[in-house]
Short mmCIF file of C-alpha atoms in Angstrom, two decimals:
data_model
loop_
_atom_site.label_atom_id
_atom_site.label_comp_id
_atom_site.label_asym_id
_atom_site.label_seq_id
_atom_site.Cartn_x
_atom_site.Cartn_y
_atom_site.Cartn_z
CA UNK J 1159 182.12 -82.43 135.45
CA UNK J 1160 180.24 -79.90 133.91
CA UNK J 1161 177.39 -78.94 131.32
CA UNK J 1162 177.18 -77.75 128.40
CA UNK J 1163 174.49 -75.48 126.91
CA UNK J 1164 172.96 -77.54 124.50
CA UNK J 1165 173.68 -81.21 126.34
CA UNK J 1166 174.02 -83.51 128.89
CA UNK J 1167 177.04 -82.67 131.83
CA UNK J 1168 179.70 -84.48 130.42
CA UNK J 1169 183.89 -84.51 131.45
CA UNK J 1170 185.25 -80.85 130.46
CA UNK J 1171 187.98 -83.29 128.42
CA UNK J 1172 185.50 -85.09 126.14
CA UNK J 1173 185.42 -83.85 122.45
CA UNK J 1174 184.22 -85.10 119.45
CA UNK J 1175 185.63 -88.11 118.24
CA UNK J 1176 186.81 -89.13 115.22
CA UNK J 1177 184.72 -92.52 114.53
CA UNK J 1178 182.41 -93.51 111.40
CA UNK J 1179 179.14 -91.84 111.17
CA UNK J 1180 177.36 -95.14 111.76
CA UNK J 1181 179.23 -95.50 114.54
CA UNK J 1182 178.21 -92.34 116.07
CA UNK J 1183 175.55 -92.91 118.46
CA UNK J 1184 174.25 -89.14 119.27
CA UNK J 1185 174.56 -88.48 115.24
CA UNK J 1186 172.53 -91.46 114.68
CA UNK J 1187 169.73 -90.90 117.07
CA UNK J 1188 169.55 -87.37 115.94
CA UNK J 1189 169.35 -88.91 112.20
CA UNK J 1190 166.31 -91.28 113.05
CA UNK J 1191 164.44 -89.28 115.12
CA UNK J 1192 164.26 -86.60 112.55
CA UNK J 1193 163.61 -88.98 110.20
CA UNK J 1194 160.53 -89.95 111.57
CA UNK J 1195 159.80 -86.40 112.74
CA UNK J 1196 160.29 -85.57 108.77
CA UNK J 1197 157.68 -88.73 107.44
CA UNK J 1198 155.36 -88.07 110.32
CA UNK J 1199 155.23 -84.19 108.51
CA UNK J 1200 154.71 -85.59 105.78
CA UNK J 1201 152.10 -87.29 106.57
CA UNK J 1202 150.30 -85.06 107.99
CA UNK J 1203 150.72 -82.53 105.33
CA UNK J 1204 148.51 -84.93 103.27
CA UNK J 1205 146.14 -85.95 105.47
CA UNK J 1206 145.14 -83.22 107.61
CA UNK J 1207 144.05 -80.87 104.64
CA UNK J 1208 141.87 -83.88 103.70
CA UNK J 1209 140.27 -84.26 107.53
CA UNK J 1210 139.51 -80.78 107.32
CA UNK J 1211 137.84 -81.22 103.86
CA UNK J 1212 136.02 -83.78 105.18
CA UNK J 1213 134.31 -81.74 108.33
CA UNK J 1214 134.01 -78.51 106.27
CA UNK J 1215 133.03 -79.48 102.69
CA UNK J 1216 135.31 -76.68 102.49
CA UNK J 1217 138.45 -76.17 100.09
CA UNK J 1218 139.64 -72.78 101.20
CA UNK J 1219 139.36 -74.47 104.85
CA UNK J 1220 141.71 -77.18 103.77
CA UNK J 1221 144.46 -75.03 102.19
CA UNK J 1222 144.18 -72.84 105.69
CA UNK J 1223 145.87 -75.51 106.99
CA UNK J 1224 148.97 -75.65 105.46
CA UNK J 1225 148.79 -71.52 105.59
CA UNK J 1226 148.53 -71.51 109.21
CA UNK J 1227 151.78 -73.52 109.58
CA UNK J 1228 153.76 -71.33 106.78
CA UNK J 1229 152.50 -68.08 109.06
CA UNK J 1230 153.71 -69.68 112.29
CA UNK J 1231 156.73 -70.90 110.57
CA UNK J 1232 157.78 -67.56 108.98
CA UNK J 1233 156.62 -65.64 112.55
CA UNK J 1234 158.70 -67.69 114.77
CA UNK J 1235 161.74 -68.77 112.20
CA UNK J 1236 163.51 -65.39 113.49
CA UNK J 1237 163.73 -65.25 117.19
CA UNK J 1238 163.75 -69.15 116.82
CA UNK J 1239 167.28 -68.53 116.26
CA UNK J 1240 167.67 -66.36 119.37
CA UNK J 1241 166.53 -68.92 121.04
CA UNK J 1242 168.30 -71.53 120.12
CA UNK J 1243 171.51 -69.50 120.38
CA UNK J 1244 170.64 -69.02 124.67
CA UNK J 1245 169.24 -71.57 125.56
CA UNK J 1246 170.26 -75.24 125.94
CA UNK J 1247 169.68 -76.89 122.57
CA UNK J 1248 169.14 -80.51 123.56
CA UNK J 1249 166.58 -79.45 126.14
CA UNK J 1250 164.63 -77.35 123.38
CA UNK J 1251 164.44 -80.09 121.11
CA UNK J 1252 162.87 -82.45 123.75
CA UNK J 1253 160.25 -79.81 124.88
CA UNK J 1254 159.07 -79.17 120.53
CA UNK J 1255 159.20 -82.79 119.82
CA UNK J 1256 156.94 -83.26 123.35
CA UNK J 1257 154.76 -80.16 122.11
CA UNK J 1258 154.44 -82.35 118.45
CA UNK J 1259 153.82 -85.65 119.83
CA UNK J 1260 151.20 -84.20 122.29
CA UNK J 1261 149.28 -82.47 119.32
CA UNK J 1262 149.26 -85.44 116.84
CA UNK J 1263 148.06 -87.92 119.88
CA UNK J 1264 145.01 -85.12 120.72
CA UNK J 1265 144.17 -85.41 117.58
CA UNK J 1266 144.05 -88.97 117.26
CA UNK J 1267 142.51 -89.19 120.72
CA UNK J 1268 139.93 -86.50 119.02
CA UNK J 1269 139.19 -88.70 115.71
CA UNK J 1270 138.42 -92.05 118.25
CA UNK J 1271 135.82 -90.08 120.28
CA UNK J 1272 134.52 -88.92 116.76
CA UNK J 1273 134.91 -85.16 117.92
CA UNK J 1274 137.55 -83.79 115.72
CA UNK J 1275 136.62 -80.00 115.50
CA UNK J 1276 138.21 -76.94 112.67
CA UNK J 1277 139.35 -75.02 115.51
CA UNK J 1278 141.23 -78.22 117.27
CA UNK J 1279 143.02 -78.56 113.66
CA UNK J 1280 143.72 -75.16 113.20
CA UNK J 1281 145.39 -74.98 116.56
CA UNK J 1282 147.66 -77.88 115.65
CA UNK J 1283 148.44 -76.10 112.71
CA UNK J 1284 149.46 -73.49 114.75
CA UNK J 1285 151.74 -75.94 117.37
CA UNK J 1286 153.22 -77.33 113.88
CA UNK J 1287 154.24 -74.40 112.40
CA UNK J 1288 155.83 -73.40 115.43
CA UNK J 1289 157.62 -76.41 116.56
CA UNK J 1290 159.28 -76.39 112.53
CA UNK J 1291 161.69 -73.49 113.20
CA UNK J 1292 162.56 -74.07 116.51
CA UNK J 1293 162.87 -77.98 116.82
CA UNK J 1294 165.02 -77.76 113.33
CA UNK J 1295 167.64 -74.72 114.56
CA UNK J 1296 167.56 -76.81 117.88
CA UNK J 1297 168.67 -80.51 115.83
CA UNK J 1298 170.56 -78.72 112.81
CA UNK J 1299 173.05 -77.59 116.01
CA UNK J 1300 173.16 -80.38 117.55
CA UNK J 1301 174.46 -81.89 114.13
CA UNK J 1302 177.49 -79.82 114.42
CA UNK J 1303 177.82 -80.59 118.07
CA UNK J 1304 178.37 -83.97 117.72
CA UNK J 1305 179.96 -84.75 114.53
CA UNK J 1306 183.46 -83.72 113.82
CA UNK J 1307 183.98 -80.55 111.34
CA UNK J 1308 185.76 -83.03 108.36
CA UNK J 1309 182.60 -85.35 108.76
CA UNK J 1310 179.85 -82.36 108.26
CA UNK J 1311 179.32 -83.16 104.51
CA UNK J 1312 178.74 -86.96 104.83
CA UNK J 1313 176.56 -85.46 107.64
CA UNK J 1314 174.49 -83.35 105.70
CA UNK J 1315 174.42 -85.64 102.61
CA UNK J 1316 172.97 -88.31 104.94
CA UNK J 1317 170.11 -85.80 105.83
CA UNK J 1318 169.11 -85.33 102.72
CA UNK J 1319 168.82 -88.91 102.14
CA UNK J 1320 166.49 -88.90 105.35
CA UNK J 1321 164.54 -85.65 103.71
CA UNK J 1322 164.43 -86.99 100.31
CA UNK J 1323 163.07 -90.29 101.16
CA UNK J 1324 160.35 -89.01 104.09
CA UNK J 1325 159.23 -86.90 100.84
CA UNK J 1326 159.25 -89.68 98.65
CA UNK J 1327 157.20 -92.30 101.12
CA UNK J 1328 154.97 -90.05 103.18
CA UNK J 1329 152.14 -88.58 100.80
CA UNK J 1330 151.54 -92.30 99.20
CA UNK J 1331 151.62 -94.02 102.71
CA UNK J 1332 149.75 -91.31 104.15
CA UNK J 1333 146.89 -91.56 101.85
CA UNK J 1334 147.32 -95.50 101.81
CA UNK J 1335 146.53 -95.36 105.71
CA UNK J 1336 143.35 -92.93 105.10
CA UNK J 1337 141.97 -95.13 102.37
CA UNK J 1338 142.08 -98.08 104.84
CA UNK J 1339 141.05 -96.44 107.77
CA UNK J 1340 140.28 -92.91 109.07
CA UNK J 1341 142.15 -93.35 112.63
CA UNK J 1342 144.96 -95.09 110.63
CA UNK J 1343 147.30 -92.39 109.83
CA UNK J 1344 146.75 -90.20 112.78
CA UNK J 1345 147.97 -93.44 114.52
CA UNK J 1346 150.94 -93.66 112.21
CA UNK J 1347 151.88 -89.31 112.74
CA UNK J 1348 151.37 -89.74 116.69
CA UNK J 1349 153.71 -92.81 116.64
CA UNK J 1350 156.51 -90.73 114.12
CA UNK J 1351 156.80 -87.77 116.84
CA UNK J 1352 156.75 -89.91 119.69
CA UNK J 1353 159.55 -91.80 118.68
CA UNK J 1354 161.68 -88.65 117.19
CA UNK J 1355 161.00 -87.29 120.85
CA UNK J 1356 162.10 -90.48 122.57
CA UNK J 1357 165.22 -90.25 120.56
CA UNK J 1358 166.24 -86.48 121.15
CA UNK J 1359 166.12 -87.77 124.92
CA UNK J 1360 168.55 -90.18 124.83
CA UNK J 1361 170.98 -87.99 123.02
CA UNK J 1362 174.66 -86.51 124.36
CA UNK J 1363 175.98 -83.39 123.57
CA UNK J 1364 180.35 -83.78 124.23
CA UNK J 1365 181.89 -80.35 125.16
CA UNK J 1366 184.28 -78.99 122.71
CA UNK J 1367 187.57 -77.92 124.48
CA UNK J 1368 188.14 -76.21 120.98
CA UNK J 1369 185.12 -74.23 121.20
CA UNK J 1370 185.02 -70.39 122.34
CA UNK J 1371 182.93 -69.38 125.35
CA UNK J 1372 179.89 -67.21 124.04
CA UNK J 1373 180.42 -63.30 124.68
CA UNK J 1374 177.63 -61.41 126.38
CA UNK J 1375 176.11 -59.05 123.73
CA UNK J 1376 174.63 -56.39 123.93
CA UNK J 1377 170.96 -54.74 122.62
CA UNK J 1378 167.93 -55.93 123.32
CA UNK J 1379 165.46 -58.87 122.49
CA UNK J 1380 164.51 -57.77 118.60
CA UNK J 1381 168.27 -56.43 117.54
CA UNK J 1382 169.69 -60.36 119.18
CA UNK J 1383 166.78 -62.05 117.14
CA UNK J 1384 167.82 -59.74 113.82
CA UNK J 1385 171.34 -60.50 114.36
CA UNK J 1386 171.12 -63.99 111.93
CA UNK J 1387 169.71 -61.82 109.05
CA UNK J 1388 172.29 -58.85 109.99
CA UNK J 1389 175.20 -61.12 109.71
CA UNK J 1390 173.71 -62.97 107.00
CA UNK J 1391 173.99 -59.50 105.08
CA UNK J 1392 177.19 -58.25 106.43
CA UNK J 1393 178.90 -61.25 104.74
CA UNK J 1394 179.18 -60.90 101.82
CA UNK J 1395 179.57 -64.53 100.37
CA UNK J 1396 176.60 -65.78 102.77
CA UNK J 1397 174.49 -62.51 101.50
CA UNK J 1398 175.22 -63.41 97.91
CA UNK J 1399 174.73 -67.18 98.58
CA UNK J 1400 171.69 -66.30 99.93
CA UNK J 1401 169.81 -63.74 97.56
CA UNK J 1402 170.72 -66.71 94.92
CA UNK J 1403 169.42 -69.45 96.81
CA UNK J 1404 166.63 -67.66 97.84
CA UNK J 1405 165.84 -66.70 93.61
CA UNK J 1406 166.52 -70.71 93.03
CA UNK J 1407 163.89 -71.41 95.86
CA UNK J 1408 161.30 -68.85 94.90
CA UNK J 1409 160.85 -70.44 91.39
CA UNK J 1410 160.80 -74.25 92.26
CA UNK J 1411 158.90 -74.03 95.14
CA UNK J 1412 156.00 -73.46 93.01
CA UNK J 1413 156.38 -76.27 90.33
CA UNK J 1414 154.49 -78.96 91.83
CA UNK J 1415 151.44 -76.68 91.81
CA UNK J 1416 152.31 -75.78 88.32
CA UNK J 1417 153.04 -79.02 87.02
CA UNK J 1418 149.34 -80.80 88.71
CA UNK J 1419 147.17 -77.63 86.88
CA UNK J 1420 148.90 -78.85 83.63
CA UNK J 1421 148.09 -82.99 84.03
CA UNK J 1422 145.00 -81.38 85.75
CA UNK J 1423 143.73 -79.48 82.39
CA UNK J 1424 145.21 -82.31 80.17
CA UNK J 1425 143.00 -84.77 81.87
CA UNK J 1426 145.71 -87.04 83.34
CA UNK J 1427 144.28 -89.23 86.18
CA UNK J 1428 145.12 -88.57 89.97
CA UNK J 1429 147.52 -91.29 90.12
CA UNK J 1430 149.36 -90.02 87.19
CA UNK J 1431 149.52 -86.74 88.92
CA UNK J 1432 150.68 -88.60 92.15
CA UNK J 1433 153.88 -90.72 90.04
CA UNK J 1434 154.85 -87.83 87.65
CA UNK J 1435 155.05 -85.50 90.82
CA UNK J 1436 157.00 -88.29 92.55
CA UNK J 1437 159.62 -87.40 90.38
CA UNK J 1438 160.97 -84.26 92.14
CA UNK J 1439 161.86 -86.89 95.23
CA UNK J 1440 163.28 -89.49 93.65
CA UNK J 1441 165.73 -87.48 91.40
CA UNK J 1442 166.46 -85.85 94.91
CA UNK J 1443 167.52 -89.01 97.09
CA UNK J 1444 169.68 -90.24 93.58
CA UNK J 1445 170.77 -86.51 94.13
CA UNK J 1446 172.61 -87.21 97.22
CA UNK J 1447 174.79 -89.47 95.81
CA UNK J 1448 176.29 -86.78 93.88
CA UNK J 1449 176.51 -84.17 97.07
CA UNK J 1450 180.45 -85.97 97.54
CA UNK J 1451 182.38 -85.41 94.32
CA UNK J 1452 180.38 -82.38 92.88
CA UNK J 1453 181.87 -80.44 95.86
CA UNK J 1454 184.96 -82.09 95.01
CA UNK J 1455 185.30 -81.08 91.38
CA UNK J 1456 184.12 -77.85 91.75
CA UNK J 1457 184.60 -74.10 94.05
CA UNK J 1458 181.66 -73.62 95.94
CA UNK J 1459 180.37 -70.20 93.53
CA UNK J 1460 181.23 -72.58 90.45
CA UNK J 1461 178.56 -75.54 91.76
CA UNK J 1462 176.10 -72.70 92.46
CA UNK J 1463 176.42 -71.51 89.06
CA UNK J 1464 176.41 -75.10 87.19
CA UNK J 1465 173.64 -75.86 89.60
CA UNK J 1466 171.61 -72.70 88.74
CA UNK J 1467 172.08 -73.00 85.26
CA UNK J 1468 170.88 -76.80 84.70
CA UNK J 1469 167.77 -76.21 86.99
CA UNK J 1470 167.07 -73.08 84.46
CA UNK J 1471 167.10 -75.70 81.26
CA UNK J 1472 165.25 -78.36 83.05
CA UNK J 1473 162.75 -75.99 84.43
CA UNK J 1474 162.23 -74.63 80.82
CA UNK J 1475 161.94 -78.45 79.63
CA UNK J 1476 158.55 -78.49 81.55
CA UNK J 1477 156.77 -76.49 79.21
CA UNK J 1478 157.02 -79.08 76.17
CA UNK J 1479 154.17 -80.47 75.52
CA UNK J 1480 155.14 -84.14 75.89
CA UNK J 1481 153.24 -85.88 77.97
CA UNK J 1482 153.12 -86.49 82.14
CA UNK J 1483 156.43 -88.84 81.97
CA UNK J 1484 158.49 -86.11 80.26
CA UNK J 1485 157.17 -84.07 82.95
CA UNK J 1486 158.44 -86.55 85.69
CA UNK J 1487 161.74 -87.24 83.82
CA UNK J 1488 162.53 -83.23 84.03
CA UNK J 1489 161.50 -82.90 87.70
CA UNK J 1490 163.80 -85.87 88.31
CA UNK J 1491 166.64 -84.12 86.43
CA UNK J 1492 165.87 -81.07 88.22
CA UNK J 1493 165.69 -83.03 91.53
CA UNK J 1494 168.90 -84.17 91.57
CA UNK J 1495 171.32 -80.98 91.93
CA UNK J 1496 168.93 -80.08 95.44
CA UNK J 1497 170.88 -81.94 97.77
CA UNK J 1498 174.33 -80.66 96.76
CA UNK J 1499 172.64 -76.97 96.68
CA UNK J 1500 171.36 -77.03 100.27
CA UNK J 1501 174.52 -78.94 101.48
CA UNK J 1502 176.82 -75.84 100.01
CA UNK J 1503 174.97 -73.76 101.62
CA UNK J 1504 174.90 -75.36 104.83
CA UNK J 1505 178.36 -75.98 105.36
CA UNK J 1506 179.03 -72.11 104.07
CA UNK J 1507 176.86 -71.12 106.99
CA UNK J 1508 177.70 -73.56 109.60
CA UNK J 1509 181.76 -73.37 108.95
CA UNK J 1510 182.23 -69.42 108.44
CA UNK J 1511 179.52 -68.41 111.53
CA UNK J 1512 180.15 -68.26 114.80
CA UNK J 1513 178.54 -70.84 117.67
CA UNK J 1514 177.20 -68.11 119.45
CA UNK J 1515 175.37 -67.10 116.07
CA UNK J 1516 174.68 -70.03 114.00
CA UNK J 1517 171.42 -70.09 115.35
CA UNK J 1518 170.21 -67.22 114.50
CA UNK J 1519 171.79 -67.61 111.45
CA UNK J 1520 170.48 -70.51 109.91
CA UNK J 1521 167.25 -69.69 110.96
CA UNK J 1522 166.98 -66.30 109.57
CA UNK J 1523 168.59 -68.21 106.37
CA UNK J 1524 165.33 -70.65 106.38
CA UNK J 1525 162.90 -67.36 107.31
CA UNK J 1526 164.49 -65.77 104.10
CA UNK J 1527 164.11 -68.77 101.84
CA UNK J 1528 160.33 -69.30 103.53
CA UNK J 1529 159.67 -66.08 102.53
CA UNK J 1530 161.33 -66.73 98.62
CA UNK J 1531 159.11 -69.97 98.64
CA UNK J 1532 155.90 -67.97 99.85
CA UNK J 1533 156.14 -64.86 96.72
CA UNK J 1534 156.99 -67.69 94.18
CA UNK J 1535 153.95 -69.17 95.14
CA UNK J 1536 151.68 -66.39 95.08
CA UNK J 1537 153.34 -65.01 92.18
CA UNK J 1538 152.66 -68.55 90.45
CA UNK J 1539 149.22 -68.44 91.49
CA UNK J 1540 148.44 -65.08 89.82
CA UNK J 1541 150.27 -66.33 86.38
CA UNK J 1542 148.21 -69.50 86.25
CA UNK J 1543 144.80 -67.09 86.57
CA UNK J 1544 146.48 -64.85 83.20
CA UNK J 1545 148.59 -67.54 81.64
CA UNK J 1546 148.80 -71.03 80.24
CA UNK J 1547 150.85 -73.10 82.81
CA UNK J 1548 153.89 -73.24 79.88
CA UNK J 1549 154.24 -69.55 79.69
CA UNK J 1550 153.88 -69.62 83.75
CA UNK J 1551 156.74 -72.00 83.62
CA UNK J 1552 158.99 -70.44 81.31
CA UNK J 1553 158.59 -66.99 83.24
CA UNK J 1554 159.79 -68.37 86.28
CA UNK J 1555 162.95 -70.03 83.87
CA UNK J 1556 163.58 -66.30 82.75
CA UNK J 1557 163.44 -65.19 86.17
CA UNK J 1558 166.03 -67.81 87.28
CA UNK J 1559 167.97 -67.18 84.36
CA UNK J 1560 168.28 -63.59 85.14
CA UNK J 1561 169.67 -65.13 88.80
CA UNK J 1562 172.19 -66.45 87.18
CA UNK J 1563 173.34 -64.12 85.35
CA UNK J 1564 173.71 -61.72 87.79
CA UNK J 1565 175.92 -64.47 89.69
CA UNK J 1566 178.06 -64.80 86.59
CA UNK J 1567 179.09 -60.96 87.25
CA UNK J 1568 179.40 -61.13 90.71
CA UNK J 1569 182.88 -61.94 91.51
CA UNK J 1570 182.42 -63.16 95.12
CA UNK J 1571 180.25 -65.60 93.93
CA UNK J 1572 183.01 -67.15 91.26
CA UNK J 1573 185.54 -66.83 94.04
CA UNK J 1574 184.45 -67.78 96.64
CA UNK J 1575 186.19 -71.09 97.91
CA UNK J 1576 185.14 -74.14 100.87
CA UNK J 1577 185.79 -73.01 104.33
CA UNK J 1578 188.17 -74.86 105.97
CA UNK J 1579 187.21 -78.37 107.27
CA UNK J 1580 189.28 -78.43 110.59
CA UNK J 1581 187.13 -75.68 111.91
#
């Protein structure tokens, strides 16, 4: 017997086996608990802005919310990877989903003794933000631990089901709960994270026979942590896929805000807001239906390209004047070449990177696309102040478009072709 970093001690001859993903017990309860890890965030991505309206009067102090996770997120998303790269993964996960649950239940524990504070908030912001990076290198791993290379796309298409729908359900059940009853949904977010964490304990890790023993590098703490984003660079078909990805994130990460100042100025009602924005998720989940045979009809630079170019037309379709549903019918549109985007670019990173470095890697992949989302939003922000939303809309189009084109001359990009799936 021995153990593995990143699971339970387990016979050196157990591997992976080849069985059904719904047959896969460690896959499974990796799936669910991050699925209600992912609706529990959800949730509380609604309703804790709101709580802290409701204490402060304030709407700068209710935005600082979500700001203080994207800080934490962004500060810890690189040496998250370090992390997760030494230490045992299965063990990390259990301590961030422990350091989750035990935030959401103070808080609930806070709102029963009617002594919920802005400081007590902000610091579970700060727990929040932390545990994102961290927990998801941690489970993301453990993914590829226990499901067999030639099952990683069905894998990964089933997660974005899991993201898609969490995204879909938690706003409108989140704000159904704090209509009823204040305590309701910090009941419901305490009760996601406890389960997620009850199911990362109950999880196996098998030892890979296959797999090579991690070398002892050299350098110290900051040049491992950088070593994701240095390899990330040095590569060039992950560097390209991720400058583009990065471009594509940037410019729809700030659409929803976009899209409510339009129905906002044209008077449409809050639940109007809430369906037409609703369409972004559901053209999503349909999207993973599609992850399977768009990778099979097309190289993975060719499905970056058709991808980038369709989200540039239905991006620019937003600014017609046509009314909230022709808003939601092009965010659905848009919505459904996401999950086959982020599944390329998963398997690209998780197939062609080392064990010893996939970590690092897909974390400094996340901190790089946090970062995209963060300047698109700011940038948005600052066009909305000068511009009409349209002309916001169609200048993040053009700056897609320009994306695009620069992919259409890169040749590594058209070339490049899916790693192999016995690895």
């Amino acid at each position: 017997m021995s153990a593995q970093p990143g699971g339970t001690a387990v016979r050196d001859t157990e591997v992976v086996a080849e069985k059904p993903l719904r047959r896969n017990r460690d896959f499974q309860l990796l799936w669910s608990g991050s699925a209600f890890a992912f609706l529990g965030r959800e949730i509380t991505d609604l309703v804790y802005p709101l709580m802290v309206l409701a204490i402060t009067g304030s709407p700068a102090w209710a935005g600082a919310f979500g700001g203080v996770q994207l800080f934490m997120a962004l500060l810890v998303g690189i040496p998250a990877g370090s992390v997760a790269d030494t230490y045992d993964r299965r063990k990390l996960l259990i301590v961030m989903e422990t350091a989750r649950a035990t935030a959401s239940a103070s808080v609930l524990v806070a709102v029963l003794l009617d002594a919920v504070t802005l400081p007590h908030l902000l610091g579970v912001a700060v727990v929040v933000g932390t545990v994102g990076p961290l927990g998801g290198s941690a489970r993301m791993l453990l993914v590829r631990a226990v499901v067999p290379p030639r099952q990683l796309t069905a894998a990964l298409t089933q997660e974005e089901v899991r993201t898609h729908a969490a995204a879909l359900g938690g706003p409108p059940l989140g704000g159904l709960l704090y209509g009823l009853a204040t305590l309701l949904p910090f009941v419901a977010t305490a009760v996601s994270f406890t389960v997620s964490l009850i199911c990362a304990l109950f999880v196996r890790v098998p030892r890979r026979d296959d797999a090579p023993a991690a070398p002892v590098e050299e350098g110290g703490t900051v040049r491992r942590a950088l070593a994701g984003l240095a390899l990330l660079w040095r590569v060039p078909t992950l560097r390209h896929s991720t400058i583009f990805a990065t471009a594509l994130n940037g410019v729809t990460a700030p659409l929803f805000l976009i899209v409510l100042v339009m129905l906002d100025r044209a008077g449409a009602s809050p639940t109007m807001i809430g369906l037409t924005s609703a369409g972004l998720a559901v053209g999503g989940l349909a999207g993973t239906l599609l992850v399977r045979p768009l990778h099979r009809a097309f190289s993975p630079g060719t499905l970056m390209l058709v991808l980038g170019g369709t989200a540039v037309a239905f991006i620019s379709a937003l600014a017609l004047p046509l009314g909230a549903w022709w808003l939601a019918t092009a965010l659905f549109l848009l919505g459904l070449g996401g999950p086959s985007m982020r599944v390329l670019v998963d398997i690209l990173i998780f197939r062609q990177v080392p064990d010893e470095q996939r970590g690092r890697t897909f974390t400094a992949f996340m901190t790089v696309l946090g970062a995209g989302a963060s300047l698109g939003l700011f940038a948005s922000g600052q066009l909305l102040e000068r511009l009409p939303a349209a002309y916001a809309i169609l200048t993040l189009a053009g700056v897609l478009a320009l994306a695009v084109g620069w992919a259409l001359t890169d040749r590594r990009i058209r070339e490049a072709r899916w790693p192999d799936e016995s690895r």
